[in-house]
XYZ file of C-alpha atoms in Angstrom:
533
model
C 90.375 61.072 -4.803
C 92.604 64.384 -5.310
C 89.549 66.408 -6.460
C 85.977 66.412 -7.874
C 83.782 68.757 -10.099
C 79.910 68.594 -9.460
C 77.743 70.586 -11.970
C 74.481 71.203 -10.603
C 71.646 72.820 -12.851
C 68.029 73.727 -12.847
C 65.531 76.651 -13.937
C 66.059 79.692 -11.272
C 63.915 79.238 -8.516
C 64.902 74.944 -8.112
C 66.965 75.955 -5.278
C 70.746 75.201 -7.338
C 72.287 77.918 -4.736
C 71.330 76.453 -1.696
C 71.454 72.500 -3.115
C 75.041 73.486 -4.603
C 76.100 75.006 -0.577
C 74.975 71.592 1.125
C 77.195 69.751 -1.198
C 80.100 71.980 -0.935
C 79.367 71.910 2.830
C 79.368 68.400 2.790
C 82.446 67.861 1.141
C 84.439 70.132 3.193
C 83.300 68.290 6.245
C 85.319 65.596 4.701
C 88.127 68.004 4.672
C 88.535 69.256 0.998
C 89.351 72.739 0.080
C 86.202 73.902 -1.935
C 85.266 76.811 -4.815
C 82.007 76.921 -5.845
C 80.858 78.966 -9.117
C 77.306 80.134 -9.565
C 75.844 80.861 -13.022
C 72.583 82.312 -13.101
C 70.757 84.989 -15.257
C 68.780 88.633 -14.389
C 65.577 86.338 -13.537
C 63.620 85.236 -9.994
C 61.956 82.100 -11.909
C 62.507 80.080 -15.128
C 65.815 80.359 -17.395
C 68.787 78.075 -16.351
C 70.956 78.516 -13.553
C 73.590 75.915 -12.521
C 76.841 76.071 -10.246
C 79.750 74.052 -10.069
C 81.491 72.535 -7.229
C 85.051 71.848 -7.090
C 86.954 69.804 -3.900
C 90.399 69.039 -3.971
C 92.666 68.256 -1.339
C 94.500 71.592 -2.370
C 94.074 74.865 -2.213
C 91.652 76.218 -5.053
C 89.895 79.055 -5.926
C 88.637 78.662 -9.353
C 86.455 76.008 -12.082
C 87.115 74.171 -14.363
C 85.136 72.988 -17.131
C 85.031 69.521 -17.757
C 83.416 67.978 -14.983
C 82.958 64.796 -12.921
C 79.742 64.213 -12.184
C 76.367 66.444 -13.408
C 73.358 66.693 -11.440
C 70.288 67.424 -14.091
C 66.937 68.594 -12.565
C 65.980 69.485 -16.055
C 66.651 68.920 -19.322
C 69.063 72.075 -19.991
C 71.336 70.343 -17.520
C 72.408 67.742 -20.152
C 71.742 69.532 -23.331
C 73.077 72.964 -22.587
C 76.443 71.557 -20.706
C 77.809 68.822 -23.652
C 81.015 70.737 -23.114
C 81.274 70.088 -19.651
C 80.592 65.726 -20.400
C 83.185 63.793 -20.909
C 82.989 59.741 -21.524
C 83.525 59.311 -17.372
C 81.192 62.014 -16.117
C 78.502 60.314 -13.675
C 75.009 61.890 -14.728
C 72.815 61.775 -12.185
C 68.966 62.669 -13.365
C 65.700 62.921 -12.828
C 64.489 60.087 -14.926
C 60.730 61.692 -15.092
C 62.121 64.740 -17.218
C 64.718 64.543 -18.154
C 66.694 62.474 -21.130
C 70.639 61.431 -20.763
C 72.471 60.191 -23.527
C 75.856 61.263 -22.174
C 78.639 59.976 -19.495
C 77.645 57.404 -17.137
C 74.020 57.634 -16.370
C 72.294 56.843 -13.557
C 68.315 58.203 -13.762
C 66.248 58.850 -10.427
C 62.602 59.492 -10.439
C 62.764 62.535 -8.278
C 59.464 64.208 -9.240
C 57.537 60.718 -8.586
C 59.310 60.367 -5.295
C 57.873 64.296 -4.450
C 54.342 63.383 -5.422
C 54.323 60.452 -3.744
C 55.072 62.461 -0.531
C 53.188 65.832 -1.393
C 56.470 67.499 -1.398
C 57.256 70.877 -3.024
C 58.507 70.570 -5.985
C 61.665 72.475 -5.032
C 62.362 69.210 -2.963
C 63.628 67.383 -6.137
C 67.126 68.898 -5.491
C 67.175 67.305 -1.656
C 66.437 63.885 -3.815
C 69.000 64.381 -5.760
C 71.663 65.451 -3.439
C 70.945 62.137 -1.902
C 71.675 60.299 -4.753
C 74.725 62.323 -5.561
C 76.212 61.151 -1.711
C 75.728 57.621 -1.732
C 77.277 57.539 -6.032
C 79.798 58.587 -4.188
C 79.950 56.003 -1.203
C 79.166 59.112 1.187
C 77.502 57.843 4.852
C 74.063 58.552 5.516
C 75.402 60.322 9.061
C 77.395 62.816 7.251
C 74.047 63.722 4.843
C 72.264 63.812 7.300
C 74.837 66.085 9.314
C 74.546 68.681 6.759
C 70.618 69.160 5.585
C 70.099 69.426 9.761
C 73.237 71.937 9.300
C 71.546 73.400 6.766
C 67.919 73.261 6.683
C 66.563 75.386 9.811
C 62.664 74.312 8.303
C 60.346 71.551 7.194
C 63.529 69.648 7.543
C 61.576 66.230 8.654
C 60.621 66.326 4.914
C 63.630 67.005 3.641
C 65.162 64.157 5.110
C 62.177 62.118 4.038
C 63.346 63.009 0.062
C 66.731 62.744 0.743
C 66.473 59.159 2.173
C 64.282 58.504 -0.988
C 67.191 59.232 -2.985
C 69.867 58.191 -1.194
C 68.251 54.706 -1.404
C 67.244 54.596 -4.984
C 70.941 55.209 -5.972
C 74.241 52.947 -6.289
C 77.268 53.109 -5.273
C 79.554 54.624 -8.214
C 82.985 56.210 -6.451
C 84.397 56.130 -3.072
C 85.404 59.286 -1.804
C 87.575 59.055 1.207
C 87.866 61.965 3.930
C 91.493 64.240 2.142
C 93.245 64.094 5.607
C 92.531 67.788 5.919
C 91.288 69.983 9.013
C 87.862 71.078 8.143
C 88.208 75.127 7.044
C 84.574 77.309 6.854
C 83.502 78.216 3.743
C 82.587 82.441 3.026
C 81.714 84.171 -0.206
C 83.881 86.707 -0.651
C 81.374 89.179 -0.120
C 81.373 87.310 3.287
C 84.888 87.824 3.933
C 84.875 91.478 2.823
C 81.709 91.885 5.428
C 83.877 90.526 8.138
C 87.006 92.336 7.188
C 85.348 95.333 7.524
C 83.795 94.727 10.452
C 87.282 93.596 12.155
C 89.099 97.119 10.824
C 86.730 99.110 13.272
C 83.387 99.319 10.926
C 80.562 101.101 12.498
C 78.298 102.057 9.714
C 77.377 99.888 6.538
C 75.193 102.062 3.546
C 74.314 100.495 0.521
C 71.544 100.619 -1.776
C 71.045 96.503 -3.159
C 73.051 96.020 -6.385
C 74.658 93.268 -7.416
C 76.962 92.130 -6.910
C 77.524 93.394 -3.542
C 73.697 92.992 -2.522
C 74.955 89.928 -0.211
C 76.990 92.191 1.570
C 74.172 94.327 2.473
C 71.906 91.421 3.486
C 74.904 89.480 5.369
C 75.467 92.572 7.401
C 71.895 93.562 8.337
C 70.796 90.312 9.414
C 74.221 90.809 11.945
C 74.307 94.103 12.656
C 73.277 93.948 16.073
C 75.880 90.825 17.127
C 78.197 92.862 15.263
C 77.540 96.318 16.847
C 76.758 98.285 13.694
C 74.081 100.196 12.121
C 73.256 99.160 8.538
C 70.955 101.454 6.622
C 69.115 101.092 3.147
C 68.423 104.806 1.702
C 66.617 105.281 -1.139
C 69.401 106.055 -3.600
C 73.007 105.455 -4.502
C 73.260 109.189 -4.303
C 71.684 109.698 -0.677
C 74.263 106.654 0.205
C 77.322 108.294 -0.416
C 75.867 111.464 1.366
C 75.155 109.698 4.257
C 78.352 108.064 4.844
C 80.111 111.231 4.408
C 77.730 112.427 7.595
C 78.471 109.105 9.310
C 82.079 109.889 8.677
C 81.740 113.762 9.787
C 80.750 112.383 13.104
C 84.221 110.101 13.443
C 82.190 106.839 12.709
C 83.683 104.267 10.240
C 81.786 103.343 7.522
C 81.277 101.694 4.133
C 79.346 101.687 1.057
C 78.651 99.074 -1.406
C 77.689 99.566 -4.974
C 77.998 98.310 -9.023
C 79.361 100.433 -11.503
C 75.755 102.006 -12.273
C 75.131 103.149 -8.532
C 79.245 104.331 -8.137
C 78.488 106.465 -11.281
C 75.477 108.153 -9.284
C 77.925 108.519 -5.781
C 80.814 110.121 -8.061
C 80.019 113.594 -6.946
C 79.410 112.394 -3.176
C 83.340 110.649 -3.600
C 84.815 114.183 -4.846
C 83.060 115.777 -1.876
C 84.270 113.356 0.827
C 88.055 114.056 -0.567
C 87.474 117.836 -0.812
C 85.716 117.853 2.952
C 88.399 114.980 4.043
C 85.486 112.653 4.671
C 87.056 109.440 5.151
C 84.932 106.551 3.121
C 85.656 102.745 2.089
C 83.395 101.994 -1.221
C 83.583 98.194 -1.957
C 82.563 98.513 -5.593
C 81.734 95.276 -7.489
C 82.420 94.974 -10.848
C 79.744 93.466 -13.626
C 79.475 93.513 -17.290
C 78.576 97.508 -18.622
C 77.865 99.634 -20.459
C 74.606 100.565 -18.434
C 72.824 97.005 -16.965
C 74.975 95.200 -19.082
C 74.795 91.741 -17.361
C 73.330 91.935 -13.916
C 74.694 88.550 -12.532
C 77.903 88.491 -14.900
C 80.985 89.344 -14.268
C 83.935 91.821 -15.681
C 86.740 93.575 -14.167
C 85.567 96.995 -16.244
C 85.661 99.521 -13.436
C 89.699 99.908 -12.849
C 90.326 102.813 -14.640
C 86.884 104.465 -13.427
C 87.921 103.856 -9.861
C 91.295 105.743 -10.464
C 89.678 108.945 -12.302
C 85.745 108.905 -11.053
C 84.621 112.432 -9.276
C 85.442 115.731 -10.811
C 89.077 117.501 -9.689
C 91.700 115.680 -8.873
C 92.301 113.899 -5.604
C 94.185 110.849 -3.408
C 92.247 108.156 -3.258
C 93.374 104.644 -2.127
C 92.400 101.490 -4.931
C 93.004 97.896 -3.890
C 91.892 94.579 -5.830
C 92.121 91.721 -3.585
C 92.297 88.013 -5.588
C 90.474 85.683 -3.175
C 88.676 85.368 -0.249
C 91.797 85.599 2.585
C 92.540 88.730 0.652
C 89.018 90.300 0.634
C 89.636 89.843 4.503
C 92.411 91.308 5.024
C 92.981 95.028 2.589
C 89.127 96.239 3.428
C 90.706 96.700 6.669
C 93.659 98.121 5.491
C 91.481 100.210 3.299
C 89.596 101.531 6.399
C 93.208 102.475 7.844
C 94.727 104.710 5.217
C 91.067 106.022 4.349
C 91.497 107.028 8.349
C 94.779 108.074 8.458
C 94.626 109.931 5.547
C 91.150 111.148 5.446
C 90.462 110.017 1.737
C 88.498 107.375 -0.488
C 89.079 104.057 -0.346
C 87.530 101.758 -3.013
C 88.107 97.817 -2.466
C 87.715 96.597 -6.184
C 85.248 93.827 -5.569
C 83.394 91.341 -8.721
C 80.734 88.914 -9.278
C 83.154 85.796 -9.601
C 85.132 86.767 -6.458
C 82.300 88.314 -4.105
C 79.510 85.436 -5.119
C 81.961 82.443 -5.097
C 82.559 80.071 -2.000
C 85.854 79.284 -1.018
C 87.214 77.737 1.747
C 88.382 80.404 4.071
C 92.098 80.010 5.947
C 92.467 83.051 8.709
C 95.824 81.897 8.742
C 96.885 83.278 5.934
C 95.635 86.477 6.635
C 97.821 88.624 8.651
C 96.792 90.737 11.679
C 95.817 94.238 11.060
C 96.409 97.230 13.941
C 93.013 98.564 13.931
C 94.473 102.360 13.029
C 92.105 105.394 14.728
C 92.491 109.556 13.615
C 94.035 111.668 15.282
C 91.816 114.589 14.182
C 88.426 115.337 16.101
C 84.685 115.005 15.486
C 81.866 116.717 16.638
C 80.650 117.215 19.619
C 83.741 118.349 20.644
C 83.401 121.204 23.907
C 84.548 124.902 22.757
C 85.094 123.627 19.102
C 83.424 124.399 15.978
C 84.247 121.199 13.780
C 83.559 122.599 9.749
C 83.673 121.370 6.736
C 83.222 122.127 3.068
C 82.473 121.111 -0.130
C 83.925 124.267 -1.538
C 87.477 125.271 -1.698
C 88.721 126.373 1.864
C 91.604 127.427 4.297
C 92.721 124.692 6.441
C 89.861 126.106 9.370
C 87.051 124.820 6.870
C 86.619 128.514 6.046
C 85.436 129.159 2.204
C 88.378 131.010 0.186
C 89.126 131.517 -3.436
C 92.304 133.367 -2.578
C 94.923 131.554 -5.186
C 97.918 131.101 -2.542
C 95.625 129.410 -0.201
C 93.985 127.403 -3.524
C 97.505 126.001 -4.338
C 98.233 125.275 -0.675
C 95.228 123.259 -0.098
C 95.549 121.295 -3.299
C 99.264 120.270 -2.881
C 98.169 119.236 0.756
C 95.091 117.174 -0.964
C 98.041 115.328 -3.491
C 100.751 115.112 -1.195
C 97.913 112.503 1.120
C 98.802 110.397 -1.926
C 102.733 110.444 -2.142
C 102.521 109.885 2.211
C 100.329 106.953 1.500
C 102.541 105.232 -1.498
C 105.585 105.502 0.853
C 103.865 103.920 4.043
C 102.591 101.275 1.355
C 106.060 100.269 0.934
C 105.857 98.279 3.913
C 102.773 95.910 2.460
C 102.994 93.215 -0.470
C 101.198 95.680 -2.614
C 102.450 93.151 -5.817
C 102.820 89.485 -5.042
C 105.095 86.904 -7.463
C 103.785 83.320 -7.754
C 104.685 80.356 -9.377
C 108.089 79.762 -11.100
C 110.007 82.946 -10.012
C 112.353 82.286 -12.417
C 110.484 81.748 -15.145
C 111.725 84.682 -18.286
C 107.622 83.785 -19.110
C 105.489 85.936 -16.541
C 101.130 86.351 -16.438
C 100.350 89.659 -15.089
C 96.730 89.120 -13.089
C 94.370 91.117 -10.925
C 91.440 90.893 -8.974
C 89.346 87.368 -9.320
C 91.773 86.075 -11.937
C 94.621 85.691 -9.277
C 93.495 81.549 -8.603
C 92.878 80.488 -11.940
C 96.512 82.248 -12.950
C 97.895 81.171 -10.721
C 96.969 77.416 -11.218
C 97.236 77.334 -14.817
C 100.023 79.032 -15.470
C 101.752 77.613 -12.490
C 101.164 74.138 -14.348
C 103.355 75.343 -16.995
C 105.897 76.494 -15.136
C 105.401 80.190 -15.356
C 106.111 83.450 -13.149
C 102.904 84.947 -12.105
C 102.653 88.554 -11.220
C 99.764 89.819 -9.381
C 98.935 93.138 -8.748
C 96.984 94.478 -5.751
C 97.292 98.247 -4.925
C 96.255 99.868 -8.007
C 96.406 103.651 -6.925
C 99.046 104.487 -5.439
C 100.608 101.809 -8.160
C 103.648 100.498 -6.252
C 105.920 101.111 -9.068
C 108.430 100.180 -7.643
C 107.257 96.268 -6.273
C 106.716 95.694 -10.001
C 109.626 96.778 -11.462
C 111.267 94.198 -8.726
C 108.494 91.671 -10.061
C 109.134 91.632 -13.763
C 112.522 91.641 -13.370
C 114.221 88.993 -15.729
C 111.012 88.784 -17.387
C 111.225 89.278 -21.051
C 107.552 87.973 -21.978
C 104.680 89.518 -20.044
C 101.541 88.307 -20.671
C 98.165 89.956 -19.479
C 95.037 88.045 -18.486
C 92.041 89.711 -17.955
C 88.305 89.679 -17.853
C 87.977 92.826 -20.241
C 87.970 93.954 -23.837
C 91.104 96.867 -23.337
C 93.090 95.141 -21.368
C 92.948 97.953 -18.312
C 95.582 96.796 -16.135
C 97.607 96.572 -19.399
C 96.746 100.422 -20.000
C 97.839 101.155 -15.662
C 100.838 99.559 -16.625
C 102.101 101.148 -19.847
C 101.598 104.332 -17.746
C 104.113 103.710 -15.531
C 106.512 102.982 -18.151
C 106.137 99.397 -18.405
C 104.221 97.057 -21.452
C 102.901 94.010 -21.844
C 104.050 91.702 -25.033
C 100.541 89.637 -25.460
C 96.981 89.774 -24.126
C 94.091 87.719 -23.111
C 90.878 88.775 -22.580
C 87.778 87.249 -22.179
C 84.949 89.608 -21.995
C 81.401 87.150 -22.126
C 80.791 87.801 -18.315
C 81.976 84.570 -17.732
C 85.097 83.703 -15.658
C 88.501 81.479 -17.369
C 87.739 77.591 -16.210
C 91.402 76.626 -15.266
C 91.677 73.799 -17.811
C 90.159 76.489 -20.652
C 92.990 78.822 -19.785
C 95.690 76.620 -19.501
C 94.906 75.330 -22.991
C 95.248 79.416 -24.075
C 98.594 79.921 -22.232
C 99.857 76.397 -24.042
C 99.757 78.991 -27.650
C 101.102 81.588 -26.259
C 104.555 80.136 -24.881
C 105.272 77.692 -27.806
């Protein structure tokens, strides 16, 4: 077997998340490389949620839509996913419920099995899990390896269901072990947690939003292994505040927030860069205006992230494209915000920061853990000030013009300092065929499912990382030869389009997809196919 797609679907509160992390967990103890998407609406019970599980022997990072085999705990598992059923997908069901007219069906009576064994109903998913391992010739050992993994309570009765359905399956496929070395799998809110904490993190702020609520949660149930303090105010506005005092006092910290909390911590940013209070935001991206779509996705928030706060400032604005990358520029980010004393916002979204991937340090480089060479307070015989009003460079208040201009060419010229040191990072990275006069200009989340498709049909595949300062002169390097440029992105104005056309260079066609919902790789390689005829 090369790869495998597993939809798994339910009403919230059937336990899809954690059902659709044992099977990914299982399968990359057999060594595949895993990405796991998770679809679920603004609700705590009832309305459909499902995820999808993809293994290949390969390195992936993205869906697609057709799928192999669908696990149905309800009846919106068949009837809402037709488009995901083909004539060879394995549906595995609970025959008690639900109905399957569709692919190869194989019906298990989960919610007898649960009452015959006073089970919770939330159970049915352990059932079916078990059926979905031994379809697929899996060992009882290795299930059994991964609900004790997995399951930390009333796991005697989990095993109980499990067994129930392992045993009222049949064998279907055989998956083999890929040959692979078994790699972890992170969310990359996970991997930005960790990132952080590796670039010298001492202080994590947030206020729960999603998408970055996991970071929140993943840090405070670590933070004292990790030797940080993690604090929950009572506003976005009294989190930016905060970290500016955490920073005041030479402690590196971090925020988290959506685009409605970053509009309340605007003013905050402007006074952290007028005070030279250095702060990393990791700022996750969702369908707007306002709520929007809570548990959606969008990449909406570039061009708010270059111009949000009043006056103008440096800031440093990075979009990593997968979960090796979400390690490695939050530390970066907490460098230059250091060195420099500026913001720092880590362009985060639901797709990328909720998704599982299978995580390779390897391909991560190592990051010098950068410290300032300016003081904090306490500091004996020293009066450490700062400002949020214009000042001389003592911290002293002044609206003398001279000093005004001084102070504000300093403030810009953080910015030209920083884009020159940047030189020495891959700030744009080319994938795919380099050759290729055809090229797909990506960011943020869309980076795997770009690359992959569009690597299919031969294509150059630009991706761009360091959107302020915009390494102008990477992409001119990138494009060159190029004479059709082609944008993908999960927007309706095609923002990175717009950065672009700034610096003096276009794009010749878009594609946007603006539902929320992230490009399945076989859905946008069928786009590309009309595009390069």
């Amino acid at each position: 077997m090369g790869e495998l797609s597993i939809l798994i679907g339910g009403k919230a509160g059937f336990g899809i998340d954690k059902a659709s992390f044992v099977i990914a967990d299982i399968l990359a103890g057999l060594g595949y490389r895993i990405y796991v998407y998770r679809d679920y609406p603004s609700l705590i019970r009832g309305g459909h949620t499902f995820s999808i599980i993809r293994a290949s022997k390969e390195k992936i990072t993205c869906h697609k839509n057709e799928v192999d085999i669908v696990l149905a705990l309800n009846q919106d598992s068949v009837d809402l996913h037709k488009n995901n059923i083909t004539a060879k997908t394995i549906v595995i069901y609970d025959s008690d419920i639900v109905k399957a007219d569709a692919g190869i069906g194989m019906g298990i009576a989960l919610s007898g099995i649960i009452k015959t064994e006073s089970a919770p109903e939330i159970m049915r998913n352990s059932g079916i899990i078990g059926a979905f391992a031994k379809s697929l010739a899996i060992s009882w050992e290795a299930l059994d390896k991964a609900f004790r993994k997995n399951f930390l309570t009333e796991i005697d009765i989990n095993l109980k269901i499990v067994r129930k359905g392992y045993d009222a399956a049949k064998e279907i496929l055989k998956v083999e072990p890929s040959g692979n070395a078994m790699l972890p799998l992170l969310t990359g809110n996970e991997a930005t947690s960790l990132g952080l904490v590796k670039g010298g993190l001492k202080a994590y702020i947030a206020y729960p939003m999603t998408p970055t609520s996991p970071i929140l949660h993943y840090l405070a149930n670590r933070a004292q292994e990790l030797g940080i303090k993690v604090i929950h105010p009572e506003s976005e506005i009294a989190v930016m505040l905060m970290a500016c005092g955490f920073a005041y006092c030479g402690q590196k910290v971090a925020v988290g927030t959506s685009g409605g909390g970053f509009c309340l911590m605007t003013e905050g940013l402007s006074f952290s860069a007028m005070a030279e209070l250095p702060v990393v935001t990791v700022l996750g991206q969702r369908p707007g205006p306002s709520t929007g779509l809570p548990t959606y996705s969008s990449q909406t928030e570039l061009h708010f992230a270059l111009n949000a706060g009043q006056g103008e400032f440096s800031r440093f604005v990075v979009a990593p494209g997968d979960v090796e990358e979400s390690y490695y520029w939050p530390q970066i980010a907490l460098n230059m915000s250091w060195k420099y004393r500026i913001p720092s916002i880590v362009l985060n979204d639901k797709n990328l920061g909720e998704g599982t991937y299978s995580f390779d340090i390897g391909l991560s480089k190592e990051v010098k853990v950068e410290t300032s060479t300016f003081d904090f307070p306490p500091v004996k015989g020293k009066t450490i000030k700062i400002n949020s009003y214009e000042h001389d460079e003592s911290g002293v208040t002044t609206e003398d013009p001279i000093i005004t201009k001084k102070m504000q060419d300093l403030r810009l010229q953080k910015e030209k300092n920083l884009a020159y040191e940047l030189q020495r990072y891959e700030c744009v990275k080319v994938h795919g065929n380099k050759n290729s006069s055809t090229a797909i200009l990506c960011w943020g989340s869309n980076k795997g499912v770009c690359v992959e498709a569009a690597g299919k049909l031969g294509l150059k595949i630009i991706q761009v990382l360091t959107m302020l300062p915009f390494p102008k002169e990477q992409f001119a390097a990138a494009i060159s030869g190029v004479k059709k440029l082609i944008a993908v992105e999960s927007n309706a104005t095609g923002q990175l389009a717009r950065l672009i056309k700034c610096h003096g260079f276009d794009v010749n066609e878009n594609i946007l997809k603006y539902d929320g919902r992230p490009f399945a790789v076989d859905e946008l390689e069928l786009i590309l196919k009309g595009y390069i005829k």
